[in-house]
Each structure stands twice: as structure tokens, then as C-alpha cells.
Amino acid sequence: MAKTKRTVFDGLFAGLEDIPDAKTGCTHTVLFGEYGEGSCIMEIENPVQQLSTDSAEYEFYHNVLLNIVQILGEGYALQKHDVFSRQAYRHATEPDAEYLTQKYFAYFNGREYTRIKSFLIVTQQPMKGRFVKYDPKAWEDFYVKISKVKDCLSERKIPCRELDKKEVTEYLHRFMCFNFRDGAFSMTNFKASDEYLRTGDRIIRSFPLIDVDEINTPPFVFPYKEDYINGYRVATDLFSFLSQIPDTDLVVYSQTIQIPSQRPLLRKLQQKSKRHGSMPDPSNKIAKADIDTVLEKLAVDASLLVYSNFNIMVSCNVEKATQVSSYIETKLYDCGFIPSRTAYNQLELFCNSFPGRAYSFNPDYDLFLTLGEAALCLFFKEHLKHSESTPLKTYYTDRQGLPVCIDITGKEGSVKRTDNANFFCIGPSGSGKSFHMEKNRTKRKQALVKFSVIKT
């Protein structure tokens, strides 16, 4: 019998099953890794709207993520994928819609824009070197942690839902062919090199943020970055440029943190501090001071030490590889980061960035040890502007040139921004102020009639 040739993608996962939870009665779709570790994938929406310039929202989301890490605790890993894909705009209009409405949306159909989708993956640490054995207590703890994470997100009003078996399968296949554009997709062969992966006429290149041999990071890191526009200080995400990378059809920002057992790490750090203190050298004194600062923060603030990996993966044409690389390196340099120049393991980085593969990174050259608060500062926190939920639908175009629905009154939509009944419309002569106000007045009357009928 002829032996089939084994490829590097054959052993990524062991299975995908729907497992019922006896306590809650719900069913979890669990993705099993090569060592039997279970993972649960959830789709979320980042709560910070892009260009909101509100630093409090970034700090709020950072605290939510920190709470999730504290909930998971030792023996778990948290992955987050932010997918920036190029899409063609489509807006379905009703057949009985007004003529101008149909023509308005038909004008934008087919326009290219960037869509952001975010996924949160919780993975239980595998038991390497042993046979996979069913442990009911471990699985019960896994289900409890998943429920607590979902409750934590829902209490903060962050949209979250678990992916079912069909959605997880499609997610893995789309990640495999690195194509998240709506519609049909196909796979082709991979050709790996030291610089990128070649697939058809496209390349896939990974940019790890941290080089463990040469740490080129800013001395201080915050959940947001401050820019100055016309003399005013505004807050933006550290990596807000990911949605604006030119000549790319897909960008995936993979963020991974592992929460190991804390006591062995503390003993190692204490021993290392003593070794540095025994050698009176300027560099050793600096290293000892840094370690002592970390140990003090761990003791006072009850922080966690985590192993982290941050990887920016881009897809573009072969001819545009140099321009895309220069753009990313320039933007990262503005943030204080210099990406790793020794990322020759492009195929390994791509395989380890799959959802549910948080424990497959090589600890010698792919993972770095840091505080949990610092690692979570590098998580992406923004979403693009989308239509508001309001009965008074008024459409304007956003910065990508796409129509979005807004509530011009500020009080009729799901988010109440004001309780004032007065508002006005300003514009030059002939711009349609009267038509616009009369149309919205009619809509408001219809909405009030519907509300009164429902109320009675």
C-alpha cells in the first residue's frame, strides 16, 4: 500500500465537536488541537469606534480584557484575531422602496471598503508528553471559564457570540487560504521561503512585533496613542493604521498570550535578580533594577506574568511586497516598535497563528515574557463606523465613502445623546433643507404612531 505524503498542515488539529454542557444546557463547539487541548471561538465587536478620540473608551476596553485574563487564570491562553478584509459594498433594498432610495444605494454598490471582524479564542493548556485522558473536572472548569468570559462581555455591552460548527469550519478554511472576502473561495499550493509564503500570484508575510534577541520596544506603553491635530490632543489605537495599509487585500493581526504557572516564574526571576546583583556591572545593575520593579508590581498589584506573541500577517501581490513592508515598518517605528528582522520561519509563524494554536509557538524565539497589563495594551481595540439603530434613518457617507445611517435628532435612536427636543438643519440655498426636514418629520410621526400602537 502506497504511503501518502504528509504535509505540515495535516497535524494542526485533532477534531471539531459539538459538546453539550450538562449544567447550563447549552452546546459548545470545541476545536481540539494536536495535543488534545480544547478551544472555543467567539466573534466579538471591539467597543471603541475608530476616530472617536476618547481615551476613556480605550482604557475601559483594556480593563475588560484584563478582567478576562484574571478570570481565565493559570493554564489558559487568550487569542484575538482582528481581520481587515477588502469587501465590495452591497445594500439590499426592498422592491417597494422609493425610486431615489434605490438609485442612491445602487450608486454605492460594488465600492471597495475595509471590513473589520474580531474573534476571541480561549484555549486550555494541553498536557504534553502524556496520553490524552478525559478529565471531567478540567472540562467542567473549561465550560465555567467560557461562560464567565461571555458574561463579562455581555455585562459590559460588548457584542459576543460563540461560533457554531459550520462557522468554525469556514473560519479555519478561510484562514488556510487567507481569503475572507465574501463569496466563494478556493485553495492552492504554498511555497515557503525565508521572506514570505507564495500562494498563486499573492504572498503572505508575517511581521512579528518583538524580536526576543533584540527588544526594540518603547520604554512605556499605554492602551492608546496620543496624536496632536491642529493643536488638540486626540487618542487613537496604537495600530489604527492596520485598516489603511495600501495594496493589501487582507490583514490579520494575531494577538496571543499564555498564562503560565506563576510560582516557578517568580522563583526564576528572583534567582536571576540575585545573579545580576552578584556581578557589579552597569548592565547588570540595570537588569536587576528592572527585575526588582517587576517583582514589586507583581507583589503589590497582583499582576500576572504572561508569554506573548504578536504577529501582523498581510496578503498582497508579489510586486507590492516592498511597498507594503516599508509602510508597515514606518508606521510601527512611529509607535516605537521595530519588527523582528529574523522572522525566517514564515511557514511556522503562519501555522502557529491559526485559531486554537496558542500553545504551538516555540518558547525560545517566538514568545517573550511580560506583564499582562503591558501585553493587553498591544491588543487592537477599534471598530469602524456602522449604521445606528433608529426609526429616523438618515444616510450620510463615512470616511470610506459608504452610506451609514445616523440619528440626526440624537434622541430617537437606541443610544440617547440628548433629551432636547429642538434641533436645526443648516446648509446653503438649494441644498434641500426643507425637503430633508419635512421627510424626517413624516418619519418621526410614523415612528410615534407605531410606538403608540405597540404601547396600547
Phi, psi and omega in degrees: 000128183288138179275137177277143181286128182272136178249171183290341182270357184288325187254025181290319184226155180258338180171172179218120186223152171265114185245122179283146176262116185294329184284310184271338181085356179270166182248131179253134173270111186252129176260121182263132178276185184291337178257010179088007179286140181262145180225144176238131185250130179234140174264128181232173173234126178300132187283345185270122177282136181298139182067022175284335176061023181255109182292332181296327179292322177294317178294324178298312180293324177298319178293325177296314178296321178295322176296320178296318178297319178294325178294317182293309178073194185294145177089012179227158177231145179241123176246148175221127177246125171248116187255118177252103185242146175277130183230161173258126185292135175221133178229117181279124178251150179287148181298330182267015179290160179297154183299315180294326178295315179298317180290329179297310181285331177296332179294327183268346182300133181092354181287136181283139177208169179257129177249140180248125172235138183238140180229140178244126183239125177253125184235135177272139184296132180280163175258091182286150179080006180228163173289145179289118183235137181288126179237105183298326181292320180295319180290324177295319177296322179298314180295321179296318180295320178297316179296320180293322178296317179295320178294321179298319180289318182292324178295329177271008178061039174258118181303132183207138175207146177281141176280139177276183186297319180294319181291322178295319178299315179294322179299315180294319180293321178293323176294324180297313180270358177054057181213109180247018177283138181302143180110191182289151177216160182220162181250157177216182184284157177249141173233114186267142174222181180287341184257325184195177173255132180258125178223105185066230178265011181244162174235153175237120183235139179255138177238090175294136184288326189242131170258116186294336179279337182215095186283103178252079181231158176292153181294330178231142180229142182233164179293350181213170178242140181260126174241160179243122179238115181055036178085357180257141181271124180234153181254134176225167177289152179300326184239042178294343180288349183297332179276000185235014181292122184285157173063024177241146175256346179202136174228128177238119177259109182262124179238125185225132172226136175252138180252095182277179174293131190278325185297312177300324179293321178296319178296320179295318180293321178295318177296320180293323177296321178293322179294318178294325180288338180282347181244106183287088181223144182303317180293323178292325177295320178295316180297319179295320179296320179295316181294320179295324177296318179294316180297322178294320179293322178296324181283324185275313188264000182056042179282171180241141170271135183226152169266132189231155172212131178233125188223125175258117180249129182235152177234129181202174176288158183298323183292337184262008185298318182292316180296318180295317179297318180295320180297313182295316180296323179293315180293321178293325177295325176295332178274354180097009181247142172241112185298159183296133177264001181246029180276067180276348180267061185296319180293320179294319178296320179295316180294320183285345179273359176300149175298135182087003181250036184293334183259019180260354180290147177283121183291346183280326185222000180248341184244146174229149184266132179203177176283149181298320180298319180292320180294321181289340175297334182272003177284142178284139191230008188248157169227159181280160178297133176226172185295145178271155179272104183207146176286341179261087186276114174235123187258134171229164179266143178271192183289343174269000180081027180246144180287131175231145182270131179231160177260103185288339180281331182080004184219355181265342183277184180292331177258117182270111181264341180204157174247013179277134183275352184263136172207161184220162180237128183240142180179166181289171181293133179084008181274355176095031181295313183296316179297318181296315182290321180293321180295318180288330175295320177295317179298320181294321177297317178297319179295321179292325177295315178299317181296319181293325178293317179295321183294320180289000000 
